[in-house]
Amino acid sequence: MKDKKNHIWFAMILIAGFLLLTIFGAGSDIKGIRDMRFGIDIRGGVEAVFEPVGVTGIPSEKQMEAARNVMESRLDAQNITDREVTVDKNEGHIIVRFPWKSDEKEFNPEQAISELGETAKLTFRDPQGNVLVEGQNVADSSVTRNSQTGEYEVELQFDSEGAKAFALATQKLVGEQMGIYMDEQMISNPKVKQAISGGQAVINGMANYEEAKALSDKINSGALPFSMETSNYNTISPTLGNQALKAMITASIVAVLLVIIFMISIYRLPGVISCLTLVFQMCLQILALSIPQYTLTLPGIAGLILSVGMAVDANIIISERIGEELKTGSGIRSAVKKGYHNAFSSVLDGNLTTAAVAVILMIFGSGTMLSFGYTLFTGVIINLLAGVWMSRFMLESVIRYDKCNKEKFFRKKKERKRIRFAEKRKWVFLFTACVLLIGGIVTAVNGVKLDTQFTGGVVLKYTYSGEADTEKIKEAANKVLGRPASVQTSQDSATGDKKLVLTLAGNEGISPDDQKAVSEEINRISDTRYELSETFAVEPYIGAKALKNSALAIALSALFIIVYIWVRFQSLSGLSAGVSAVAALIHDVILVFFVFGVFRISVNDAFVAVTLTIIGYSINDTIVLYDRIRENIKKRSSGKKETLCALVDRSITETIGRSVKTAVTTAICVAVVLVFSLVYHIESIRVFSLPLLVGIISGCYSSVCVAGPLWVTWKEFRSRRESPEK
């Protein structure tokens, strides 16, 4: 008993230790928040132009796309998820922009570019040096362990063309060596023991895992259709600037303080404990980003916001459950114990579905999706394993002190008048349809503009001296041409020459008259003189493969949600519950899309980040309602007579407090960020936070007013169809 009373002090020491570790780090291996790798928008970075070597003419579109995919894979392997990899259509160049390392002090572009590794061409050759198979035909390379010998091996998978060439080559070279080369440097020389067909092969003889991993990484990174080199690189400025970074830090502090005030004022002692738990979880989350040096950018911030929301959400569910137990007359200790027990299924199901979505995004994602998926996944795991355990560990310790073991320090849940959303669902559906119809009409009238990230566009480069106001120039270009634009400044580290890079979205190119009009306008609004030095077209840096993977990941996430709810909520006829939940998600995604149309926001990677955030947030909300419906169905089956519609309304009434409070705490964070972005005119944060705020409100609404009532409609329809047969 005495030992358990002291648990709170052990927990406080642990939280303090992790807080210090998060701020200051611990040597070069454990980097704290001050040594995080920030995105281009926050800290700036490097622009490098890679040119093909030994290629006559301009490489084909297929070759350039393959080269870009390899570059993106290398950046993913280095945890550099904030980047732009574009293709210059005219010259066949690949332009890569990525942020500085966290420990970059000298701002040396050459050192930063070394992170991309070798840009050589991979080939498989016979002993005479004849090329048999090229690296572009290697689909994948990975490290495996031989189940019989226990040795590490490198497994290769070839595409259809490579499989045929490799089978023919190994048939000729049985008993001989096959050299693997990066340009003219041999990186491995395995012996061919037998002819290999089927498009799969292994390289053995590795001394350890590190040697196998190094070879596998080189093969993956070297699968270029041609060698590439760069001699043209510049430093690029952050798009947000120091003022914006300070504003966002201030906004984050204000948001967290408001959430703390809200939680303590509503839930009292459990609220205090949940805030301490939140600090612990935020420390772990930041360390999960800073130690492996994942780039922190807008999608990562979205994942952090959602993680904080889910962390608070778990504690709100627990606190509400404790309040329900107190209402029935349970003592403090009994109420706390039962509260955690009854809340666990909701927390588990909500976090597991969100974690699965995050894993799917990490498997299929690259760049933005990978950053969001990793941040969300680590946040969910921390919430499930550390957050819930820590809050229970501390609360059960505190209530052993007589001064804290009093009902006045807890919030006893009051009886609430039944809300009849399911009963009045026709009006709810009518309201929902009207909102969607109005949003669709306004969006159709305004039109939806795609950013350069999706469409590609034209790049105008200007030389200048002095200071450049990028926001003013962006607005001026948009005004003249009516096309979404992005603006960034760069500087040649060798000569010190400054350049302003203006990227205009769209594939239609730009006429000489339009170039002249833009140049005149940006010179008119500024004291600085801008001279046009270069014009070229670029492919979108969120390419077709990334879009395809995004759509596939979202589709698989929806399928998983349906299957998971189908299995876990059999008492709700799981398939109908799963489909209703996904319908609510589709409602939220459509509404977020309409926000971009209504407010004339160009669709860019912020749309992807917001959409993924709302999917994770909304499904968690819906599962809490389903969990309560499942619980009430069990009670009804034990003797309580109640219609399905009334049962769902009762479940909504019992959980709506939790849904609204969770939405309020998460919305507080986003609303504060939105206000600061408006005050400080930070456009890239505004176009992200506004749709996210609407999405959070929509997620709460759809979980309460769409998912449950829609499920009732499905069940009653099926019941009417089956009743004549009985």
XYZ file of C-alpha atoms in Angstrom:
726
model
C 0.000 0.000 0.000
C 2.743 2.421 0.985
C 4.813 1.576 -2.073
C 1.893 2.272 -4.405
C 1.435 5.701 -2.797
C 4.956 6.552 -3.900
C 4.321 5.617 -7.536
C 3.272 9.181 -8.312
C 6.703 10.479 -7.311
C 8.494 7.874 -9.419
C 6.301 8.898 -12.329
C 7.033 12.609 -11.792
C 10.789 11.914 -11.759
C 10.418 9.849 -14.952
C 8.474 12.629 -16.695
C 11.020 15.247 -15.592
C 13.854 13.050 -16.885
C 12.241 12.609 -20.289
C 11.435 16.328 -20.461
C 15.110 17.197 -19.925
C 16.144 14.535 -22.435
C 13.717 15.956 -24.992
C 15.025 19.498 -24.564
C 18.760 18.843 -24.290
C 19.253 15.363 -25.774
C 22.089 13.063 -24.705
C 25.111 13.207 -26.946
C 25.191 12.663 -30.704
C 23.020 9.537 -30.684
C 20.011 10.941 -28.787
C 19.147 14.334 -30.208
C 16.645 16.593 -28.466
C 14.120 19.042 -29.842
C 16.766 21.689 -30.531
C 18.557 19.278 -32.884
C 15.523 18.087 -34.832
C 15.674 18.064 -38.587
C 13.233 20.747 -39.713
C 11.706 20.930 -43.183
C 12.564 23.331 -45.976
C 9.643 25.537 -45.013
C 11.127 26.099 -41.544
C 14.907 26.042 -42.017
C 15.641 26.104 -45.737
C 18.012 23.687 -47.414
C 19.743 22.746 -50.657
C 18.793 22.704 -54.332
C 20.817 20.387 -56.581
C 20.484 19.817 -60.329
C 21.472 16.291 -61.438
C 22.417 15.737 -65.072
C 22.590 12.380 -66.928
C 26.077 11.216 -67.918
C 26.910 9.239 -71.062
C 23.445 9.680 -72.575
C 22.970 10.916 -76.120
C 20.119 13.358 -76.317
C 17.409 13.830 -73.684
C 16.471 10.648 -71.758
C 12.997 9.221 -72.295
C 10.096 10.013 -69.987
C 10.219 6.451 -68.620
C 13.930 6.735 -67.828
C 13.507 10.095 -66.098
C 10.601 8.774 -64.003
C 12.705 5.758 -62.997
C 15.598 8.036 -62.014
C 13.270 10.241 -59.958
C 11.844 7.203 -58.143
C 15.375 6.113 -57.191
C 16.173 9.592 -55.878
C 13.005 9.545 -53.768
C 13.854 6.083 -52.413
C 17.273 7.328 -51.326
C 15.748 10.308 -49.568
C 13.210 8.043 -47.829
C 16.054 5.799 -46.667
C 17.686 8.861 -45.067
C 14.347 9.832 -43.384
C 14.289 13.001 -45.518
C 10.531 13.175 -46.059
C 10.336 16.897 -46.869
C 11.684 17.281 -50.376
C 10.861 18.211 -53.932
C 12.097 15.966 -56.746
C 11.130 17.412 -60.126
C 12.101 16.748 -63.740
C 13.162 19.502 -66.147
C 11.284 18.535 -69.323
C 13.463 20.587 -71.644
C 16.938 19.467 -70.540
C 16.304 16.077 -68.941
C 17.640 17.227 -65.549
C 16.419 16.146 -62.117
C 16.061 18.990 -59.609
C 16.184 17.965 -55.950
C 15.373 20.281 -53.043
C 15.741 19.002 -49.492
C 16.368 20.435 -45.994
C 19.646 20.854 -44.150
C 20.858 18.279 -41.680
C 20.027 19.156 -38.076
C 23.724 19.566 -37.231
C 24.626 21.532 -40.364
C 26.599 24.547 -39.171
C 28.679 25.600 -42.180
C 25.777 25.322 -44.663
C 27.921 23.338 -47.094
C 25.750 22.152 -50.010
C 28.324 19.574 -51.150
C 28.283 17.898 -47.732
C 24.475 17.927 -47.670
C 24.244 16.437 -51.163
C 26.476 13.561 -50.047
C 23.418 12.216 -48.209
C 21.970 11.191 -51.542
C 24.821 8.703 -51.890
C 26.240 7.486 -55.157
C 24.412 8.421 -58.333
C 26.152 5.787 -60.407
C 24.705 3.264 -62.835
C 24.332 -0.297 -61.540
C 25.247 -3.187 -63.862
C 25.747 -6.970 -63.677
C 28.711 -8.130 -65.792
C 30.527 -11.285 -66.857
C 34.272 -11.799 -66.139
C 35.111 -10.094 -69.457
C 33.220 -6.938 -68.431
C 30.249 -7.359 -70.739
C 27.010 -5.904 -69.323
C 24.406 -8.653 -68.824
C 21.692 -6.967 -66.728
C 21.190 -3.291 -65.874
C 20.192 -1.855 -62.493
C 16.987 -0.365 -63.855
C 15.674 -3.946 -64.160
C 16.110 -4.585 -60.404
C 12.669 -4.207 -58.837
C 13.843 -4.598 -55.235
C 16.701 -5.727 -53.018
C 16.384 -6.781 -49.368
C 18.285 -8.565 -46.608
C 17.128 -12.064 -45.650
C 18.483 -14.765 -43.362
C 19.025 -18.332 -44.552
C 16.924 -20.599 -42.333
C 19.395 -23.485 -42.707
C 22.805 -21.808 -42.404
C 21.719 -18.737 -40.390
C 23.793 -16.520 -42.713
C 22.572 -13.166 -43.984
C 21.903 -12.944 -47.720
C 20.828 -10.276 -50.179
C 17.662 -11.186 -52.067
C 17.104 -9.667 -55.515
C 13.851 -9.322 -57.421
C 13.874 -8.413 -61.112
C 11.156 -7.033 -63.355
C 9.961 -9.166 -66.291
C 12.676 -7.924 -68.643
C 15.378 -8.319 -65.992
C 14.179 -11.816 -65.065
C 14.694 -13.037 -68.638
C 18.120 -11.389 -68.960
C 19.258 -12.678 -65.539
C 18.100 -16.240 -66.301
C 20.036 -16.222 -69.577
C 23.129 -14.727 -67.918
C 23.241 -17.215 -65.025
C 22.744 -20.109 -67.443
C 25.918 -19.079 -69.274
C 27.944 -18.286 -66.120
C 27.382 -21.432 -63.988
C 30.613 -21.950 -61.997
C 31.902 -18.443 -62.853
C 31.761 -15.047 -61.146
C 29.175 -12.370 -61.932
C 30.408 -8.893 -61.026
C 28.069 -6.212 -59.679
C 29.336 -2.735 -60.571
C 28.569 0.856 -59.667
C 29.844 2.525 -62.833
C 33.336 0.989 -63.042
C 33.674 0.087 -59.354
C 32.937 -3.525 -58.422
C 30.814 -3.709 -55.245
C 30.296 -7.488 -55.211
C 31.499 -10.533 -57.185
C 29.337 -13.559 -56.284
C 29.808 -17.003 -57.844
C 26.951 -18.371 -59.958
C 26.169 -21.856 -58.628
C 23.242 -22.630 -60.919
C 20.961 -21.105 -63.547
C 18.348 -18.906 -61.877
C 14.917 -18.313 -63.365
C 11.723 -16.801 -61.973
C 13.088 -13.308 -61.408
C 14.477 -13.939 -57.898
C 18.040 -14.540 -56.731
C 20.159 -14.403 -53.576
C 23.722 -13.245 -52.997
C 25.345 -15.099 -50.100
C 28.753 -15.100 -48.459
C 28.025 -12.016 -46.336
C 30.109 -11.695 -43.163
C 27.309 -10.085 -41.130
C 24.027 -8.174 -41.329
C 25.759 -4.795 -41.768
C 27.623 -6.017 -44.869
C 24.429 -7.473 -46.361
C 22.467 -4.283 -45.610
C 25.162 -2.072 -47.154
C 25.143 -4.123 -50.369
C 21.330 -4.176 -50.508
C 21.145 -0.399 -50.052
C 23.704 0.159 -52.803
C 21.775 -2.058 -55.195
C 18.503 -0.279 -54.400
C 20.026 3.178 -54.646
C 21.998 2.342 -57.775
C 19.120 1.068 -59.874
C 19.397 4.148 -62.106
C 18.912 3.901 -65.867
C 22.049 6.044 -66.293
C 24.786 7.681 -64.230
C 24.108 11.163 -62.894
C 26.287 13.958 -61.602
C 25.731 17.412 -60.170
C 27.860 20.519 -60.272
C 25.011 22.993 -59.835
C 23.751 23.478 -56.288
C 22.390 26.375 -54.266
C 21.216 27.083 -50.762
C 17.478 27.824 -50.586
C 15.647 29.955 -48.075
C 12.902 28.734 -45.746
C 9.468 29.521 -47.146
C 8.091 30.487 -43.746
C 10.930 32.502 -42.250
C 12.102 33.047 -38.669
C 9.061 35.134 -37.728
C 6.752 32.309 -38.815
C 8.703 29.710 -36.844
C 8.533 31.834 -33.697
C 4.816 32.380 -34.286
C 4.189 28.629 -34.591
C 6.187 27.880 -31.440
C 4.157 30.496 -29.565
C 0.927 29.103 -31.025
C 1.856 25.581 -29.908
C 2.566 26.749 -26.348
C -0.707 28.701 -26.199
C -2.652 25.716 -27.567
C -1.174 23.279 -25.041
C -1.880 25.693 -22.165
C -5.497 26.086 -23.289
C -5.903 22.293 -23.488
C -4.438 21.965 -19.977
C -6.836 24.607 -18.606
C -9.760 22.899 -20.352
C -8.908 19.420 -19.052
C -8.308 20.530 -15.451
C -11.430 22.701 -15.307
C -13.651 19.905 -16.649
C -12.166 16.765 -15.077
C -10.293 18.140 -12.017
C -7.858 15.548 -10.601
C -8.062 13.127 -13.568
C -7.572 16.210 -15.760
C -4.342 17.087 -13.929
C -3.104 13.515 -14.351
C -4.023 13.489 -18.055
C -2.037 16.712 -18.589
C 1.037 15.202 -16.934
C 0.567 12.139 -19.140
C 0.283 14.408 -22.172
C 3.667 15.994 -21.365
C 5.184 12.499 -21.085
C 3.687 11.430 -24.423
C 4.783 14.599 -26.215
C 8.335 14.016 -25.007
C 8.308 10.457 -26.341
C 6.774 11.621 -29.625
C 9.414 14.309 -30.177
C 12.206 11.834 -29.364
C 10.676 9.388 -31.859
C 11.177 12.093 -34.506
C 14.470 13.622 -33.382
C 16.501 10.454 -32.687
C 16.108 8.886 -36.176
C 16.133 12.429 -37.645
C 12.750 12.310 -39.370
C 12.072 15.633 -41.057
C 9.474 17.711 -39.227
C 7.243 19.535 -41.691
C 3.516 20.250 -42.213
C 2.348 16.623 -42.576
C 4.423 15.714 -39.534
C 2.792 18.550 -37.600
C -0.584 17.138 -38.702
C 0.408 13.778 -37.266
C 1.518 15.437 -34.037
C -1.784 17.320 -33.708
C -3.726 14.101 -34.266
C -1.499 12.240 -31.791
C -2.107 14.917 -29.143
C -5.824 14.769 -29.903
C -5.885 10.992 -29.496
C -3.806 11.192 -26.322
C -6.304 13.607 -24.778
C -9.146 11.551 -26.237
C -8.063 8.395 -24.396
C -7.996 10.253 -21.096
C -11.372 11.889 -21.796
C -12.909 8.440 -22.421
C -11.397 7.175 -19.161
C -12.496 10.239 -17.179
C -16.040 9.992 -18.573
C -16.187 6.320 -17.598
C -14.997 7.123 -14.082
C -17.737 9.772 -13.856
C -20.345 7.188 -14.904
C -19.198 4.804 -12.170
C -19.373 7.578 -9.578
C -22.924 8.341 -10.736
C -23.920 4.737 -9.924
C -22.581 5.113 -6.370
C -19.160 3.458 -6.666
C -16.355 4.581 -4.368
C -13.369 6.501 -5.750
C -10.986 3.542 -6.009
C -13.646 1.244 -7.438
C -14.747 3.909 -9.939
C -11.162 4.456 -11.137
C -10.566 0.723 -11.528
C -13.835 0.119 -13.391
C -13.393 3.280 -15.451
C -10.088 2.122 -16.903
C -11.454 -1.382 -17.454
C -14.600 -0.210 -19.263
C -12.718 2.349 -21.387
C -10.050 -0.071 -22.580
C -11.985 -1.634 -25.481
C -12.812 1.791 -26.976
C -9.226 2.986 -26.642
C -7.838 -0.288 -28.031
C -10.117 -0.454 -31.079
C -9.695 3.223 -31.917
C -5.921 3.112 -31.657
C -5.524 -0.201 -33.500
C -7.533 0.968 -36.520
C -5.591 4.234 -36.631
C -2.272 2.364 -36.254
C -3.225 0.046 -39.130
C -4.013 3.043 -41.340
C -0.616 4.517 -40.410
C 1.180 1.255 -41.283
C -0.565 1.111 -44.676
C 0.539 4.688 -45.361
C 4.122 3.819 -44.412
C 4.157 0.754 -46.669
C 2.789 2.510 -49.740
C 3.848 6.047 -48.939
C 6.805 8.181 -49.821
C 7.664 11.699 -48.724
C 4.521 13.349 -47.327
C 2.646 10.088 -46.718
C 5.655 8.416 -45.123
C 6.217 11.377 -42.794
C 2.578 11.462 -41.734
C 2.336 7.678 -41.380
C 5.440 7.434 -39.199
C 4.410 10.324 -36.947
C 0.891 8.965 -36.556
C 2.041 5.389 -35.924
C 4.540 6.334 -33.225
C 1.930 8.603 -31.623
C -0.669 5.837 -31.507
C 1.739 3.263 -30.067
C 2.944 5.747 -27.451
C -0.660 6.577 -26.584
C -1.699 2.930 -26.279
C 1.323 1.564 -24.429
C 2.650 4.560 -22.500
C -0.130 7.116 -22.178
C -2.934 4.955 -20.795
C -0.563 2.999 -18.540
C 1.091 6.152 -17.178
C -2.189 7.909 -16.360
C -3.497 4.833 -14.509
C -0.162 4.377 -12.738
C -0.317 7.955 -11.405
C -4.060 8.239 -10.678
C -4.224 4.987 -8.703
C -1.248 6.218 -6.679
C -2.652 9.705 -5.992
C -6.040 8.485 -4.732
C -4.274 6.488 -2.003
C -3.617 9.827 -0.313
C -6.632 10.715 1.845
C -6.596 14.358 0.746
C -7.066 13.314 -2.896
C -9.489 10.436 -2.290
C -12.530 12.738 -2.296
C -15.414 12.986 -4.747
C -15.030 16.766 -5.108
C -11.798 16.165 -7.033
C -13.700 14.147 -9.646
C -16.483 14.961 -12.072
C -19.584 12.874 -11.493
C -21.483 12.404 -14.718
C -24.978 13.853 -14.736
C -28.078 12.412 -16.342
C -28.487 13.858 -19.828
C -31.706 14.292 -21.757
C -31.828 11.796 -24.596
C -30.735 13.176 -27.974
C -32.826 11.752 -30.823
C -30.471 11.876 -33.820
C -31.379 8.362 -34.968
C -35.097 8.935 -34.500
C -34.968 12.247 -36.392
C -32.375 11.017 -38.881
C -34.341 12.143 -41.936
C -33.769 15.760 -40.877
C -30.124 15.019 -40.067
C -29.600 13.461 -43.508
C -31.424 16.389 -45.159
C -29.182 18.905 -43.379
C -26.086 16.896 -44.344
C -27.195 16.707 -47.974
C -27.862 20.484 -48.061
C -24.388 21.275 -46.695
C -22.746 18.967 -49.232
C -24.896 20.356 -52.064
C -24.075 23.979 -51.215
C -20.397 23.140 -50.862
C -20.456 21.314 -54.195
C -22.149 24.195 -55.998
C -19.769 26.845 -54.629
C -16.769 24.627 -55.398
C -18.017 24.071 -58.960
C -18.500 27.816 -59.458
C -15.095 28.729 -58.018
C -13.323 25.810 -59.630
C -10.573 23.728 -58.048
C -6.997 24.718 -58.732
C -4.173 22.226 -58.423
C -0.808 23.354 -57.080
C 2.472 22.796 -58.904
C 3.022 19.753 -56.682
C 0.311 17.940 -58.696
C 0.378 19.671 -62.088
C 4.007 20.577 -62.630
C 4.457 23.917 -64.268
C 6.832 26.598 -65.461
C 9.792 27.885 -63.477
C 10.937 31.497 -63.867
C 14.295 32.271 -62.290
C 15.258 35.875 -61.524
C 18.540 37.315 -60.320
C 18.369 40.077 -57.723
C 20.194 41.745 -54.847
C 18.791 42.974 -51.562
C 15.740 41.467 -49.861
C 12.785 39.686 -51.484
C 9.219 39.679 -50.155
C 8.130 36.228 -51.354
C 4.506 36.550 -50.208
C 3.963 39.798 -52.155
C 5.572 38.312 -55.276
C 3.413 35.196 -55.002
C 0.234 37.311 -54.783
C 1.349 39.475 -57.718
C 2.031 36.472 -59.987
C -1.307 34.932 -59.081
C -3.069 38.219 -59.801
C -1.507 38.630 -63.254
C -1.933 35.056 -64.525
C -4.630 33.571 -62.280
C -2.445 30.497 -61.702
C -1.300 29.054 -58.358
C 2.296 30.026 -57.707
C 5.053 29.213 -55.251
C 8.063 31.429 -54.571
C 11.428 30.623 -53.057
C 14.817 32.301 -52.930
C 18.164 30.584 -53.418
C 21.807 31.573 -53.204
C 24.885 30.138 -54.877
C 27.256 29.273 -52.027
C 30.323 29.803 -54.218
C 29.509 33.155 -55.856
C 26.918 34.510 -53.439
C 24.524 35.259 -56.331
C 20.871 35.412 -55.287
C 18.012 33.966 -57.312
C 14.262 34.133 -56.936
C 12.496 30.973 -58.132
C 8.866 31.525 -59.217
C 6.984 28.299 -60.066
C 3.648 28.648 -61.880
C 1.258 25.686 -61.837
C -0.192 24.153 -65.005
C 0.992 22.301 -68.080
C 0.080 25.001 -70.605
C 3.470 26.730 -70.496
C 3.855 30.507 -70.534
C 3.960 32.973 -73.430
C 6.599 35.727 -73.798
C 3.865 38.332 -73.151
C 2.877 36.634 -69.882
C 6.524 36.421 -68.825
C 6.889 40.136 -69.486
C 3.666 40.933 -67.573
C 4.764 38.952 -64.516
C 8.233 40.492 -64.531
C 6.844 44.009 -64.785
C 4.357 43.412 -61.966
C 6.861 41.997 -59.463
C 9.247 44.841 -60.219
C 6.430 47.374 -59.827
C 5.505 46.239 -56.306
C 9.085 46.074 -55.038
C 12.088 48.330 -54.568
C 14.343 45.420 -55.544
C 15.141 44.908 -59.241
C 14.468 41.397 -60.631
C 16.066 40.271 -63.907
C 14.682 37.157 -65.647
C 17.598 34.761 -66.197
C 16.069 31.379 -66.995
C 12.742 29.732 -67.894
C 11.984 25.996 -68.022
C 9.137 23.512 -67.526
C 9.066 20.908 -64.746
C 7.065 17.775 -64.055
C 4.950 17.658 -60.848
C 7.067 16.537 -57.903
C 4.144 14.641 -56.436
C 4.223 12.284 -59.424
C 1.834 9.756 -60.878
C 3.336 6.956 -58.781
C 2.850 8.947 -55.550
C -0.756 9.771 -56.470
C -1.443 6.140 -57.334
C 0.075 4.975 -54.040
C -1.904 7.597 -52.112
C -5.180 6.430 -53.642
C -4.237 2.779 -53.068
C -3.297 3.430 -49.432
C -6.550 5.274 -48.720
C -8.583 2.523 -50.442
C -6.795 -0.192 -48.457
C -7.306 1.794 -45.250
C -11.045 1.957 -45.932
C -11.119 -1.780 -46.696
C -9.229 -2.568 -43.491
C -11.629 -0.441 -41.431
C -14.610 -2.316 -42.900
C -13.031 -5.722 -42.231
C -11.838 -4.801 -38.718
C -15.223 -3.463 -37.632
C -16.891 -6.456 -39.328
C -14.807 -8.831 -37.175
C -14.729 -6.858 -33.915
C -18.362 -5.700 -33.899
C -20.251 -8.858 -34.780
C -23.092 -7.879 -32.455
C -23.667 -4.849 -34.720
C -23.732 -7.054 -37.856
C -20.172 -5.882 -38.506
C -20.343 -5.385 -42.293
C -23.121 -2.796 -42.063
C -21.294 -1.000 -39.235
C -18.035 -0.971 -41.220
C -19.653 0.374 -44.383
C -21.505 3.051 -42.367
C -18.216 4.117 -40.758
C -16.501 4.419 -44.146
C -19.498 6.390 -45.483
C -18.981 8.854 -42.615
C -15.282 9.100 -43.562
C -16.170 9.790 -47.202
C -18.497 12.571 -45.984
C -15.582 14.145 -44.094
C -13.151 13.888 -47.016
C -15.679 15.463 -49.414
C -16.324 18.303 -46.979
C -12.588 18.978 -46.610
C -12.289 19.023 -50.411
C -15.097 21.571 -50.592
C -13.218 23.814 -48.133
C -10.385 24.021 -50.673
C -12.912 24.970 -53.362
C -15.011 27.411 -51.329
C -11.993 29.324 -49.999
C -10.103 29.099 -53.322
C -7.179 27.187 -51.827
C -4.944 25.410 -54.346
C -4.946 21.652 -53.765
C -1.460 20.559 -52.691
C 0.145 18.160 -50.217
C -1.741 19.969 -47.425
C -4.912 18.355 -48.816
C -3.294 14.917 -48.576
C -2.138 15.595 -45.008
C -5.536 16.947 -43.877
C -7.415 14.057 -45.517
C -5.239 11.464 -43.804
C -5.569 13.272 -40.472
C -9.351 13.340 -40.646
C -9.542 9.657 -41.592
C -7.571 8.752 -38.469
C -9.477 11.185 -36.267
C -12.996 10.408 -37.485
C -12.742 6.605 -37.359
C -11.513 6.797 -33.768
C -14.598 8.874 -32.903
C -16.952 6.454 -34.639
C -15.507 3.405 -32.904
C -16.202 4.940 -29.478
C -19.896 5.163 -30.448
C -19.895 1.608 -31.827
C -18.287 0.320 -28.649
C -21.081 1.878 -26.569
C -23.767 0.481 -28.908
C -22.199 -2.977 -28.563
C -22.180 -2.625 -24.776
C -25.829 -1.521 -24.692
C -26.890 -4.366 -27.012
C -25.458 -6.841 -24.494
C -27.435 -5.158 -21.700
C -30.587 -5.202 -23.825
C -30.200 -8.895 -24.593
C -30.149 -9.611 -20.875
C -33.734 -8.428 -20.455
C -34.041 -4.698 -21.199
C -36.627 -4.027 -23.962
C -35.707 -1.190 -26.273
C -35.997 -0.499 -29.998
C -32.784 -0.370 -32.034
C -33.389 3.296 -32.840
C -33.846 4.175 -29.148
C -30.751 2.149 -28.222
C -28.594 4.034 -30.709
C -29.949 7.374 -29.485
C -29.152 6.360 -25.914
C -25.624 5.365 -26.958
C -25.159 8.694 -28.755
C -26.426 10.559 -25.684
C -23.978 8.682 -23.437
C -20.957 9.330 -25.684
C -21.683 12.762 -27.178
C -20.028 14.531 -24.245
C -16.817 12.679 -24.912
C -17.026 13.332 -28.693
C -17.605 17.059 -28.258
C -14.896 17.471 -25.615
C -12.355 15.604 -27.753
C -13.282 17.750 -30.755
C -12.948 20.893 -28.621
C -9.470 20.007 -27.325
C -8.172 19.112 -30.807
C -9.932 22.097 -32.393
C -8.334 24.407 -29.796
C -4.881 23.365 -31.022
C -5.753 23.891 -34.687
C -7.738 27.103 -34.113
C -4.844 28.742 -32.265
C -2.492 27.811 -35.123
C -5.012 29.234 -37.628
C -5.329 32.530 -35.709
C -1.549 32.951 -35.552
C -1.250 32.155 -39.276
C -3.794 34.895 -40.055
C -2.169 37.444 -37.738
C 1.336 36.803 -39.103
C 0.166 36.226 -42.718
C 1.632 32.720 -42.959
C -0.175 31.462 -46.044
C 1.129 27.871 -46.081
C -0.019 27.345 -42.476
C -3.399 28.981 -43.115
C -4.241 26.759 -46.092
C -3.418 23.770 -43.922
C -5.036 24.683 -40.614
C -8.360 26.014 -42.001
C -9.376 22.758 -43.771
C -8.074 20.759 -40.799
C -10.277 22.733 -38.381
C -13.338 22.159 -40.577
C -12.388 18.481 -40.890
C -12.195 18.025 -37.113
C -15.660 19.552 -36.673
C -16.939 17.412 -39.546
C -15.354 14.288 -38.042
C -17.184 14.840 -34.768
C -20.465 15.545 -36.585
C -20.275 12.527 -38.915
C -19.416 10.115 -36.101
C -22.423 11.231 -34.050
C -24.962 12.195 -36.716
C -24.067 10.098 -39.765
C -22.436 6.770 -38.816
C -24.912 5.686 -36.101
C -28.149 6.821 -37.798
C -26.950 5.407 -41.144
C -26.329 2.043 -39.494
C -29.843 2.094 -38.001
C -31.274 2.835 -41.462
C -29.367 -0.122 -42.945
C -30.512 -2.486 -40.174
C -34.164 -1.419 -40.373
C -34.134 -1.743 -44.162
C -32.748 -5.281 -43.908
C -35.266 -6.118 -41.216
C -38.185 -4.965 -43.398
C -36.921 -7.025 -46.332
C -36.504 -10.163 -44.235
C -39.737 -9.896 -42.206
C -42.165 -11.129 -44.933
C -40.050 -14.243 -45.350
C -40.392 -15.184 -41.655
